Short mmCIF file of N, CA and C in Angstrom, two decimals:
data_model
loop_
_atom_site.label_atom_id
_atom_site.label_comp_id
_atom_site.label_asym_id
_atom_site.label_seq_id
_atom_site.Cartn_x
_atom_site.Cartn_y
_atom_site.Cartn_z
N GLY A 4 0.53 -0.95 -0.31
CA GLY A 4 -0.20 -0.23 0.42
C GLY A 4 0.70 1.38 0.28
N LEU A 5 0.15 2.34 -0.89
CA LEU A 5 0.78 3.35 -1.00
C LEU A 5 -0.22 4.82 -0.26
N THR A 6 0.40 5.09 0.79
CA THR A 6 -0.61 6.39 1.46
C THR A 6 1.02 8.14 1.51
N ILE A 7 0.03 8.95 0.85
CA ILE A 7 0.65 10.15 1.04
C ILE A 7 -0.04 11.03 2.39
N ASP A 8 0.53 11.24 3.37
CA ASP A 8 -0.22 12.07 4.18
C ASP A 8 -0.17 13.57 3.64
N HIS A 9 -1.17 14.05 4.49
CA HIS A 9 -1.13 15.66 4.57
C HIS A 9 0.31 16.89 4.43
N GLU A 10 1.83 16.46 5.47
CA GLU A 10 2.71 16.73 5.01
C GLU A 10 2.93 16.80 4.33
N GLY A 11 3.28 15.46 3.18
CA GLY A 11 3.76 15.44 2.03
C GLY A 11 4.34 14.10 2.14
N ASN A 12 4.35 13.28 3.24
CA ASN A 12 5.10 12.06 3.92
C ASN A 12 4.73 10.90 2.77
N TYR A 13 5.97 10.24 2.16
CA TYR A 13 5.32 8.71 1.84
C TYR A 13 5.48 7.62 2.99
N TRP A 14 3.65 6.84 3.06
CA TRP A 14 3.54 5.56 3.77
C TRP A 14 3.81 4.89 3.12
N LEU A 15 4.55 3.63 3.18
CA LEU A 15 4.45 2.21 2.40
C LEU A 15 4.18 1.17 3.58
N THR A 16 3.70 -0.05 2.88
CA THR A 16 3.54 -1.17 4.07
C THR A 16 4.17 -2.07 2.51
N ASP A 17 4.84 -2.99 3.45
CA ASP A 17 5.55 -4.52 2.63
C ASP A 17 5.01 -5.83 3.68
N ILE A 18 4.26 -6.00 2.42
CA ILE A 18 3.75 -7.49 2.98
C ILE A 18 4.56 -8.30 3.81
N GLY A 19 5.71 -8.68 2.66
CA GLY A 19 7.00 -9.78 2.80
C GLY A 19 7.83 -9.12 3.94
N MET A 20 8.57 -7.60 4.18
CA MET A 20 9.47 -8.04 5.69
C MET A 20 8.11 -7.58 6.29
N HIS A 21 6.33 -7.10 6.52
CA HIS A 21 6.47 -7.70 7.31
C HIS A 21 6.29 -5.42 8.43
N GLN A 22 6.33 -4.62 7.25
CA GLN A 22 6.99 -3.39 8.20
C GLN A 22 5.73 -2.70 7.63
N VAL A 23 5.96 -1.41 8.04
CA VAL A 23 5.57 -0.20 7.61
C VAL A 23 6.69 0.98 7.49
N LEU A 24 6.55 1.60 6.38
CA LEU A 24 7.75 2.21 6.23
C LEU A 24 7.57 3.81 6.06
N MET A 25 8.05 5.24 6.46
CA MET A 25 7.70 6.56 5.74
C MET A 25 8.46 7.67 5.90
N PHE A 26 8.67 7.81 4.29
CA PHE A 26 9.49 8.26 4.08
C PHE A 26 8.49 9.91 3.75
N LYS A 27 10.00 11.58 4.01
CA LYS A 27 10.19 12.36 4.07
C LYS A 27 9.97 12.46 2.46
N PRO A 28 9.55 13.43 2.11
CA PRO A 28 9.41 14.27 0.96
C PRO A 28 11.40 14.20 0.05
N THR A 29 11.18 15.02 1.30
CA THR A 29 13.65 15.20 0.94
C THR A 29 14.36 14.18 1.01
N ASP A 30 13.76 13.32 1.56
CA ASP A 30 14.74 12.05 1.44
C ASP A 30 14.03 10.60 1.23
N LEU A 31 13.71 10.65 -0.27
CA LEU A 31 13.21 9.39 -0.26
C LEU A 31 13.83 7.70 -0.35
N THR A 32 15.34 7.75 0.26
CA THR A 32 16.18 7.05 0.02
C THR A 32 16.26 5.73 1.14
N ARG A 33 16.23 6.93 2.91
CA ARG A 33 15.76 6.43 3.90
C ARG A 33 14.78 6.73 4.13
N PRO A 34 13.85 5.31 5.46
CA PRO A 34 13.15 5.44 5.92
C PRO A 34 13.40 6.62 7.35
N ALA A 35 12.39 7.83 7.29
CA ALA A 35 12.39 8.74 8.36
C ALA A 35 11.65 7.73 9.75
N LEU A 36 10.56 6.89 9.30
CA LEU A 36 10.41 5.70 10.49
C LEU A 36 10.07 4.92 10.46
N THR A 37 10.47 3.57 10.67
CA THR A 37 10.12 1.88 10.68
C THR A 37 9.35 1.39 11.45
N VAL A 38 8.35 0.79 10.99
CA VAL A 38 7.26 -0.38 12.07
C VAL A 38 7.17 -1.31 11.72
N GLY A 39 8.12 -1.91 12.46
CA GLY A 39 7.60 -3.61 12.42
C GLY A 39 9.24 -4.21 12.03
N LYS A 40 8.98 -5.77 12.88
CA LYS A 40 10.31 -5.70 12.40
C LYS A 40 10.61 -6.83 11.46
N ALA A 41 11.70 -6.84 10.52
CA ALA A 41 11.65 -6.93 9.67
C ALA A 41 11.91 -8.71 9.40
N PHE A 42 10.89 -9.61 8.48
CA PHE A 42 11.01 -10.44 8.82
C PHE A 42 10.07 -11.26 9.32
N GLU A 43 10.04 -10.71 10.71
CA GLU A 43 9.23 -11.44 11.91
C GLU A 43 7.42 -11.02 11.54
N PHE A 44 6.98 -12.12 11.83
CA PHE A 44 5.44 -11.77 11.63
C PHE A 44 5.09 -11.82 12.92
N GLY A 45 3.83 -11.49 13.22
CA GLY A 45 3.75 -12.06 14.13
C GLY A 45 2.24 -10.89 14.66
N ALA A 46 1.87 -11.30 16.18
CA ALA A 46 1.10 -9.77 17.25
C ALA A 46 1.82 -9.31 17.92
N GLY A 47 1.18 -8.13 17.98
CA GLY A 47 1.54 -6.89 19.17
C GLY A 47 2.13 -5.42 18.61
N PRO A 48 2.98 -5.05 19.76
CA PRO A 48 3.05 -3.16 19.44
C PRO A 48 4.63 -3.48 18.23
N ASN A 49 5.11 -4.56 18.13
CA ASN A 49 5.93 -3.82 17.14
C ASN A 49 6.36 -5.09 16.46
N HIS A 50 4.97 -5.26 16.03
CA HIS A 50 5.39 -6.75 14.64
C HIS A 50 3.98 -6.72 13.90
N PHE A 51 4.25 -7.04 13.27
CA PHE A 51 2.78 -6.89 11.82
C PHE A 51 2.65 -8.32 10.78
N CYS A 52 1.67 -8.37 10.50
CA CYS A 52 1.10 -9.74 9.48
C CYS A 52 1.13 -9.46 8.51
N ARG A 53 1.75 -8.78 6.98
CA ARG A 53 1.30 -8.73 6.02
C ARG A 53 0.63 -7.41 6.14
N PRO A 54 1.03 -6.55 6.66
CA PRO A 54 0.59 -5.38 6.47
C PRO A 54 -0.22 -4.44 5.01
N ALA A 55 -0.91 -4.12 4.87
CA ALA A 55 -1.91 -4.05 3.65
C ALA A 55 -1.83 -2.45 3.35
N ASP A 56 -2.48 -1.71 4.08
CA ASP A 56 -2.83 -0.01 3.45
C ASP A 56 -2.74 0.70 5.24
N VAL A 57 -2.51 1.33 5.52
CA VAL A 57 -2.00 2.93 6.54
C VAL A 57 -3.02 4.16 6.39
N ALA A 58 -3.39 4.74 6.68
CA ALA A 58 -4.25 5.77 7.15
C ALA A 58 -3.62 6.69 8.55
N VAL A 59 -3.57 7.87 8.35
CA VAL A 59 -2.91 8.88 8.75
C VAL A 59 -3.45 9.66 8.63
N MET A 60 -3.81 10.30 9.84
CA MET A 60 -4.66 11.86 10.84
C MET A 60 -3.65 12.61 10.66
N LYS A 61 -4.25 13.71 10.55
CA LYS A 61 -4.19 15.59 10.78
C LYS A 61 -2.90 15.61 12.39
N SER A 62 -3.08 14.53 13.07
CA SER A 62 -2.25 14.65 14.35
C SER A 62 -1.12 13.84 15.15
N GLY A 63 -1.32 13.00 12.93
CA GLY A 63 0.32 12.65 13.10
C GLY A 63 0.09 10.92 13.27
N ASP A 64 -1.27 10.41 13.99
CA ASP A 64 -1.91 9.03 14.65
C ASP A 64 -1.85 8.81 13.42
N PHE A 65 -1.46 7.25 12.87
CA PHE A 65 -1.76 6.10 11.89
C PHE A 65 -2.19 5.10 12.84
N PHE A 66 -2.87 4.64 11.42
CA PHE A 66 -3.95 3.26 11.61
C PHE A 66 -3.24 2.51 10.49
N VAL A 67 -3.08 1.24 10.59
CA VAL A 67 -2.46 0.15 9.87
C VAL A 67 -3.73 -0.98 9.65
N ALA A 68 -3.76 -1.20 8.29
CA ALA A 68 -4.85 -2.11 7.95
C ALA A 68 -3.65 -3.87 7.81
N ASP A 69 -4.08 -4.01 8.63
CA ASP A 69 -2.54 -5.54 8.66
C ASP A 69 -2.96 -7.01 9.28
N GLY A 70 -2.94 -8.05 8.39
CA GLY A 70 -3.69 -9.33 8.27
C GLY A 70 -4.36 -9.82 7.69
#
């Protein structure tokens, strides 16, 4: 999944790595935020299982469609 928030940040989901990545528009080479542990699926605050999409609120809170 790909989401662009109100600040122009790019949010990507990677179902193979089980991660959500956020990139600033000024640096698309390195993620500014990585959520989830690479190649480790599961449940809980540090794990995803095939995250599919991200919704980002103006407050900065975000929600992940997972599993």
